[in-house]
Amino acid sequence: MRSLIDILDLSMEEIDELIATACDIIDNPDKYAESCKRKKLATLFFEPSTRTRLSFEAAMLELGGSVIGFSAANNSSAAKGESVADTVKTISCYADIIAMRHPKEGAALVAAQNASIPVINAGDGGHCHPTQTLTDLLTIYREKGRLTDLTVGLCGDLKFGRTVHSLINALSRYTGIHIVLISPEELKLPSYIKKDVLQKKGIPYTQTTDLEAAIPTLDILYMTRVQRERFFNEEDYLRLKDSYILDPKKLETAKPDLCIMHPLPRVNEISVAVDDDPRACYFKQVLCGKYARMALILKLLKEASV
Ligand code: NCD
């Protein structure tokens, strides 16, 4: 049974196909309005979410399907001590496809190994977030018309930010990508990703703590939130939470066609004064998330039916 745990589970051709399907859905929504009739998506969210869960639900509803699920671990039998394996075996009797978010790294893989229906990883701890990456790739493609030859700045919590980890993996397969890692010392990208992805694939990258110095070089600036829930102590979080705040002043030296992205939720790392800048793409990115998930649900359900 085909699941999506890591963005690298998809070939580059499959990513191209998903982007093409998402663009076709954007242009011809009526064509897809009944594509998932009588199909059910189960959203199993053991960790809070607004965009990811609701965009999965909106995606399935727009495909003519329906949705069941829970939005917090304490609303499920996990609160009674049920294992992820037993939960997904149960849900496999009710639904056709699962989208699951869990605070533990590796939980999505365990789910996929035990489910008899496709499982989509909607975020497993600080590890992966492949559907956010599909969203990000679709956004970059629609804004820039390409996924190659880009200087991409990733700023904020590069240690715990699973969206950044998945995006680096995805971008490392395209040509002409330069990565600029912008973070405080304590929140640097884990060295296993530098070694196993960036260095192994020969992707040029630089590391800096200085957002302002990096801005003029960038085609994409991907801001992230400092992930309070992944810190072991509150003091460290409080010390680091305001490391970067993007505001109109800092954007004065940016390229006129810079694309500013953020997986959201934002706390204060992008000032609301930036929202009216035509280079702010983060709410367009939210919309892309629904279409990317529609394309993915269609693909996995189609593969499951043959
Ligand atoms: C991110 C996540 O949950 O990893 N958000 C999202 O899915 N859109 C980033 C975050 O929580 O900061």
mmCIF file of N, CA, C and O and ligand atoms in Angstrom, residues 47 51-52 101 129 132 162-163 225 227 229 263-265, ligand 1:
data_model
loop_
_atom_site.group_PDB
_atom_site.id
_atom_site.type_symbol
_atom_site.label_atom_id
_atom_site.label_comp_id
_atom_site.label_asym_id
_atom_site.label_seq_id
_atom_site.Cartn_x
_atom_site.Cartn_y
_atom_site.Cartn_z
ATOM 1 N N GLU A 47 -1.609 16.049 17.496
ATOM 2 C CA GLU A 47 -0.924 17.308 17.818
ATOM 3 C C GLU A 47 -1.727 18.418 17.135
ATOM 4 O O GLU A 47 -2.223 18.205 16.029
ATOM 5 N N ARG A 51 -4.039 24.861 9.768
ATOM 6 C CA ARG A 51 -3.936 24.753 8.314
ATOM 7 C C ARG A 51 -3.893 23.325 7.809
ATOM 8 O O ARG A 51 -4.610 22.942 6.896
ATOM 9 N N THR A 52 -3.006 22.532 8.391
ATOM 10 C CA THR A 52 -2.782 21.213 7.794
ATOM 11 C C THR A 52 -4.056 20.377 7.892
ATOM 12 O O THR A 52 -4.511 19.809 6.898
ATOM 13 N N ARG A 101 -1.017 13.370 12.034
ATOM 14 C CA ARG A 101 0.052 14.178 12.646
ATOM 15 C C ARG A 101 0.294 13.646 14.048
ATOM 16 O O ARG A 101 -0.660 13.349 14.787
ATOM 17 N N HIS A 129 7.633 16.709 7.066
ATOM 18 C CA HIS A 129 6.299 17.274 6.816
ATOM 19 C C HIS A 129 6.116 17.361 5.302
ATOM 20 O O HIS A 129 6.104 18.427 4.718
ATOM 21 N N GLN A 132 3.530 19.721 3.529
ATOM 22 C CA GLN A 132 3.902 21.139 3.552
ATOM 23 C C GLN A 132 4.906 21.390 2.430
ATOM 24 O O GLN A 132 4.856 22.422 1.752
ATOM 25 N N ARG A 162 10.414 20.986 11.145
ATOM 26 C CA ARG A 162 10.299 19.851 10.213
ATOM 27 C C ARG A 162 9.993 20.313 8.796
ATOM 28 O O ARG A 162 10.339 19.639 7.827
ATOM 29 N N THR A 163 9.358 21.484 8.658
ATOM 30 C CA THR A 163 9.050 21.961 7.292
ATOM 31 C C THR A 163 10.352 22.263 6.562
ATOM 32 O O THR A 163 10.487 21.985 5.379
ATOM 33 N N ARG A 225 8.787 29.721 12.542
ATOM 34 C CA ARG A 225 8.495 30.034 13.941
ATOM 35 C C ARG A 225 9.489 29.295 14.846
ATOM 36 O O ARG A 225 9.851 28.149 14.561
ATOM 37 N N GLN A 227 9.994 26.964 17.658
ATOM 38 C CA GLN A 227 9.025 25.931 18.040
ATOM 39 C C GLN A 227 8.991 25.697 19.556
ATOM 40 O O GLN A 227 9.651 24.783 20.055
ATOM 41 N N GLU A 229 7.043 24.300 21.597
ATOM 42 C CA GLU A 229 6.671 22.984 22.129
ATOM 43 C C GLU A 229 7.786 21.949 22.052
ATOM 44 O O GLU A 229 7.697 20.876 22.628
ATOM 45 N N PRO A 263 5.484 28.657 6.625
ATOM 46 C CA PRO A 263 4.481 27.582 6.670
ATOM 47 C C PRO A 263 3.285 27.958 7.549
ATOM 48 O O PRO A 263 2.226 27.345 7.446
ATOM 49 N N LEU A 264 3.465 28.963 8.412
ATOM 50 C CA LEU A 264 2.482 29.404 9.395
ATOM 51 C C LEU A 264 2.220 28.259 10.383
ATOM 52 O O LEU A 264 2.401 27.112 10.018
ATOM 53 N N PRO A 265 1.801 28.459 11.598
ATOM 54 C CA PRO A 265 1.410 29.738 12.171
ATOM 55 C C PRO A 265 2.608 30.662 12.440
ATOM 56 O O PRO A 265 3.687 30.217 12.783
HETATM 57 C C1 NCD B 1 4.293 23.877 10.645
HETATM 58 C C2 NCD B 1 4.302 22.576 11.375
HETATM 59 O O1 NCD B 1 3.317 22.199 12.012
HETATM 60 O O2 NCD B 1 5.315 21.930 11.278
HETATM 61 N N1 NCD B 1 3.076 24.386 10.262
HETATM 62 C C3 NCD B 1 2.329 23.822 9.291
HETATM 63 O O3 NCD B 1 2.175 22.626 9.189
HETATM 64 N N2 NCD B 1 1.774 24.653 8.406
HETATM 65 C C4 NCD B 1 5.212 24.855 11.247
HETATM 66 C C5 NCD B 1 4.992 25.250 12.667
HETATM 67 O O4 NCD B 1 4.211 24.649 13.403
HETATM 68 O O5 NCD B 1 5.671 26.214 13.074
#
